[in-house]
Amino acid sequence: MGRGEIAVILYNHTDEIFEIKAGYRIAQMILLKYGKHIPVQCLPEEISTTKRGEKVFRSFLFFFFTMYV
């Protein structure tokens, strides 16, 4: 099961300065099915802490992880 940060590379194609502020939505992610999997549902309080600590997206009620077999 993978956990951790996802990095995004941004490139400004203009000559104008563009400031990225906290809370800006700058990326989209598409998840595709890969191989056999068993979905596992975990409540937020059941997940151990990471380096990011409390800096998580609060819009999700449940977190879903996929374990590959």
PDB file of N, CA and C in Angstrom, residues 1-40:
ATOM      1  N   MET A   1       0.864  -1.164   0.000  1.00  0.00           N
ATOM      2  CA  MET A   1       0.000   0.000   0.000  1.00  0.00           C
ATOM      3  C   MET A   1       0.911   1.227   0.000  1.00  0.00           C
ATOM      4  N   GLY A   2       0.656   2.148  -0.887  1.00  0.00           N
ATOM      5  CA  GLY A   2       1.484   3.342  -0.979  1.00  0.00           C
ATOM      6  C   GLY A   2       0.903   4.517  -0.220  1.00  0.00           C
ATOM      7  N   ARG A   3       1.768   5.228   0.473  1.00  0.00           N
ATOM      8  CA  ARG A   3       1.374   6.456   1.168  1.00  0.00           C
ATOM      9  C   ARG A   3       2.494   7.453   1.008  1.00  0.00           C
ATOM     10  N   GLY A   4       2.163   8.692   1.121  1.00  0.00           N
ATOM     11  CA  GLY A   4       3.197   9.712   1.061  1.00  0.00           C
ATOM     12  C   GLY A   4       2.762  10.900   0.240  1.00  0.00           C
ATOM     13  N   GLU A   5       3.687  11.770   0.006  1.00  0.00           N
ATOM     14  CA  GLU A   5       3.385  12.994  -0.724  1.00  0.00           C
ATOM     15  C   GLU A   5       3.397  12.746  -2.222  1.00  0.00           C
ATOM     16  N   ILE A   6       2.646  13.555  -2.921  1.00  0.00           N
ATOM     17  CA  ILE A   6       2.647  13.553  -4.379  1.00  0.00           C
ATOM     18  C   ILE A   6       3.162  14.919  -4.810  1.00  0.00           C
ATOM     19  N   ALA A   7       4.212  14.927  -5.610  1.00  0.00           N
ATOM     20  CA  ALA A   7       4.801  16.188  -6.062  1.00  0.00           C
ATOM     21  C   ALA A   7       4.186  16.597  -7.394  1.00  0.00           C
ATOM     22  N   VAL A   8       4.059  17.900  -7.600  1.00  0.00           N
ATOM     23  CA  VAL A   8       3.515  18.448  -8.839  1.00  0.00           C
ATOM     24  C   VAL A   8       4.501  19.488  -9.355  1.00  0.00           C
ATOM     25  N   ILE A   9       4.840  19.383 -10.630  1.00  0.00           N
ATOM     26  CA  ILE A   9       5.729  20.370 -11.249  1.00  0.00           C
ATOM     27  C   ILE A   9       4.866  21.382 -11.984  1.00  0.00           C
ATOM     28  N   LEU A  10       5.067  22.658 -11.678  1.00  0.00           N
ATOM     29  CA  LEU A  10       4.324  23.728 -12.339  1.00  0.00           C
ATOM     30  C   LEU A  10       5.297  24.574 -13.149  1.00  0.00           C
ATOM     31  N   TYR A  11       4.858  24.986 -14.325  1.00  0.00           N
ATOM     32  CA  TYR A  11       5.680  25.855 -15.165  1.00  0.00           C
ATOM     33  C   TYR A  11       4.811  26.991 -15.668  1.00  0.00           C
ATOM     34  N   ASN A  12       5.238  28.209 -15.433  1.00  0.00           N
ATOM     35  CA  ASN A  12       4.514  29.390 -15.878  1.00  0.00           C
ATOM     36  C   ASN A  12       4.998  29.746 -17.284  1.00  0.00           C
ATOM     37  N   HIS A  13       4.131  29.612 -18.276  1.00  0.00           N
ATOM     38  CA  HIS A  13       4.493  29.881 -19.667  1.00  0.00           C
ATOM     39  C   HIS A  13       4.348  31.356 -20.047  1.00  0.00           C
ATOM     40  N   THR A  14       4.069  32.210 -19.076  1.00  0.00           N
ATOM     41  CA  THR A  14       3.916  33.637 -19.359  1.00  0.00           C
ATOM     42  C   THR A  14       5.065  34.411 -18.723  1.00  0.00           C
ATOM     43  N   ASP A  15       5.113  35.697 -19.005  1.00  0.00           N
ATOM     44  CA  ASP A  15       6.124  36.563 -18.389  1.00  0.00           C
ATOM     45  C   ASP A  15       5.618  37.182 -17.091  1.00  0.00           C
ATOM     46  N   GLU A  16       4.355  36.924 -16.766  1.00  0.00           N
ATOM     47  CA  GLU A  16       3.765  37.486 -15.548  1.00  0.00           C
ATOM     48  C   GLU A  16       4.047  36.584 -14.351  1.00  0.00           C
ATOM     49  N   ILE A  17       4.226  37.216 -13.201  1.00  0.00           N
ATOM     50  CA  ILE A  17       4.436  36.466 -11.965  1.00  0.00           C
ATOM     51  C   ILE A  17       3.090  35.934 -11.491  1.00  0.00           C
ATOM     52  N   PHE A  18       3.054  34.651 -11.169  1.00  0.00           N
ATOM     53  CA  PHE A  18       1.833  34.029 -10.663  1.00  0.00           C
ATOM     54  C   PHE A  18       2.168  33.368  -9.339  1.00  0.00           C
ATOM     55  N   GLU A  19       1.494  33.786  -8.296  1.00  0.00           N
ATOM     56  CA  GLU A  19       1.769  33.274  -6.955  1.00  0.00           C
ATOM     57  C   GLU A  19       0.821  32.124  -6.637  1.00  0.00           C
ATOM     58  N   ILE A  20       1.387  31.006  -6.208  1.00  0.00           N
ATOM     59  CA  ILE A  20       0.588  29.860  -5.780  1.00  0.00           C
ATOM     60  C   ILE A  20       0.372  30.006  -4.281  1.00  0.00           C
ATOM     61  N   LYS A  21      -0.874  30.116  -3.873  1.00  0.00           N
ATOM     62  CA  LYS A  21      -1.197  30.294  -2.462  1.00  0.00           C
ATOM     63  C   LYS A  21      -1.774  29.010  -1.883  1.00  0.00           C
ATOM     64  N   ALA A  22      -1.656  28.871  -0.578  1.00  0.00           N
ATOM     65  CA  ALA A  22      -2.212  27.705   0.111  1.00  0.00           C
ATOM     66  C   ALA A  22      -3.701  27.595  -0.188  1.00  0.00           C
ATOM     67  N   GLY A  23      -4.135  26.399  -0.503  1.00  0.00           N
ATOM     68  CA  GLY A  23      -5.540  26.175  -0.785  1.00  0.00           C
ATOM     69  C   GLY A  23      -5.886  26.167  -2.261  1.00  0.00           C
ATOM     70  N   TYR A  24      -4.946  26.616  -3.127  1.00  0.00           N
ATOM     71  CA  TYR A  24      -5.201  26.582  -4.568  1.00  0.00           C
ATOM     72  C   TYR A  24      -5.253  25.129  -5.029  1.00  0.00           C
ATOM     73  N   ARG A  25      -6.160  24.848  -5.909  1.00  0.00           N
ATOM     74  CA  ARG A  25      -6.250  23.507  -6.493  1.00  0.00           C
ATOM     75  C   ARG A  25      -5.439  23.527  -7.784  1.00  0.00           C
ATOM     76  N   ILE A  26      -4.321  22.825  -7.777  1.00  0.00           N
ATOM     77  CA  ILE A  26      -3.384  22.931  -8.897  1.00  0.00           C
ATOM     78  C   ILE A  26      -3.210  21.631  -9.672  1.00  0.00           C
ATOM     79  N   ALA A  27      -3.881  20.573  -9.272  1.00  0.00           N
ATOM     80  CA  ALA A  27      -3.660  19.295  -9.948  1.00  0.00           C
ATOM     81  C   ALA A  27      -4.918  18.441  -9.912  1.00  0.00           C
ATOM     82  N   GLN A  28      -4.945  17.470 -10.802  1.00  0.00           N
ATOM     83  CA  GLN A  28      -5.996  16.466 -10.838  1.00  0.00           C
ATOM     84  C   GLN A  28      -5.317  15.112 -10.864  1.00  0.00           C
ATOM     85  N   MET A  29      -5.974  14.113 -10.320  1.00  0.00           N
ATOM     86  CA  MET A  29      -5.406  12.780 -10.342  1.00  0.00           C
ATOM     87  C   MET A  29      -6.449  11.818 -10.890  1.00  0.00           C
ATOM     88  N   ILE A  30      -6.008  10.941 -11.758  1.00  0.00           N
ATOM     89  CA  ILE A  30      -6.879   9.908 -12.302  1.00  0.00           C
ATOM     90  C   ILE A  30      -6.340   8.569 -11.822  1.00  0.00           C
ATOM     91  N   LEU A  31      -7.190   7.784 -11.183  1.00  0.00           N
ATOM     92  CA  LEU A  31      -6.793   6.470 -10.692  1.00  0.00           C
ATOM     93  C   LEU A  31      -7.336   5.407 -11.632  1.00  0.00           C
ATOM     94  N   LEU A  32      -6.471   4.504 -12.045  1.00  0.00           N
ATOM     95  CA  LEU A  32      -6.865   3.422 -12.928  1.00  0.00           C
ATOM     96  C   LEU A  32      -6.673   2.092 -12.221  1.00  0.00           C
ATOM     97  N   LYS A  33      -7.553   1.168 -12.492  1.00  0.00           N
ATOM     98  CA  LYS A  33      -7.452  -0.170 -11.916  1.00  0.00           C
ATOM     99  C   LYS A  33      -6.218  -0.856 -12.495  1.00  0.00           C
ATOM    100  N   TYR A  34      -5.434  -1.477 -11.640  1.00  0.00           N
ATOM    101  CA  TYR A  34      -4.231  -2.165 -12.071  1.00  0.00           C
ATOM    102  C   TYR A  34      -4.131  -3.478 -11.322  1.00  0.00           C
ATOM    103  N   GLY A  35      -4.271  -4.572 -12.002  1.00  0.00           N
ATOM    104  CA  GLY A  35      -4.130  -5.887 -11.387  1.00  0.00           C
ATOM    105  C   GLY A  35      -5.282  -6.242 -10.469  1.00  0.00           C
ATOM    106  N   LYS A  36      -5.117  -7.360  -9.775  1.00  0.00           N
ATOM    107  CA  LYS A  36      -6.119  -7.795  -8.803  1.00  0.00           C
ATOM    108  C   LYS A  36      -5.983  -6.948  -7.548  1.00  0.00           C
ATOM    109  N   HIS A  37      -7.092  -6.632  -6.940  1.00  0.00           N
ATOM    110  CA  HIS A  37      -7.016  -5.843  -5.716  1.00  0.00           C
ATOM    111  C   HIS A  37      -8.190  -6.162  -4.800  1.00  0.00           C
ATOM    112  N   ILE A  38      -7.961  -5.890  -3.543  1.00  0.00           N
ATOM    113  CA  ILE A  38      -8.995  -6.031  -2.524  1.00  0.00           C
ATOM    114  C   ILE A  38      -9.145  -4.665  -1.873  1.00  0.00           C
ATOM    115  N   PRO A  39     -10.285  -3.976  -2.061  1.00  0.00           N
ATOM    116  CA  PRO A  39     -10.456  -2.665  -1.430  1.00  0.00           C
ATOM    117  C   PRO A  39     -10.571  -2.790   0.090  1.00  0.00           C
ATOM    118  N   VAL A  40      -9.912  -1.887   0.783  1.00  0.00           N
ATOM    119  CA  VAL A  40      -9.947  -1.865   2.243  1.00  0.00           C
ATOM    120  C   VAL A  40     -10.393  -0.476   2.666  1.00  0.00           C
TER     121      VAL A  40
END
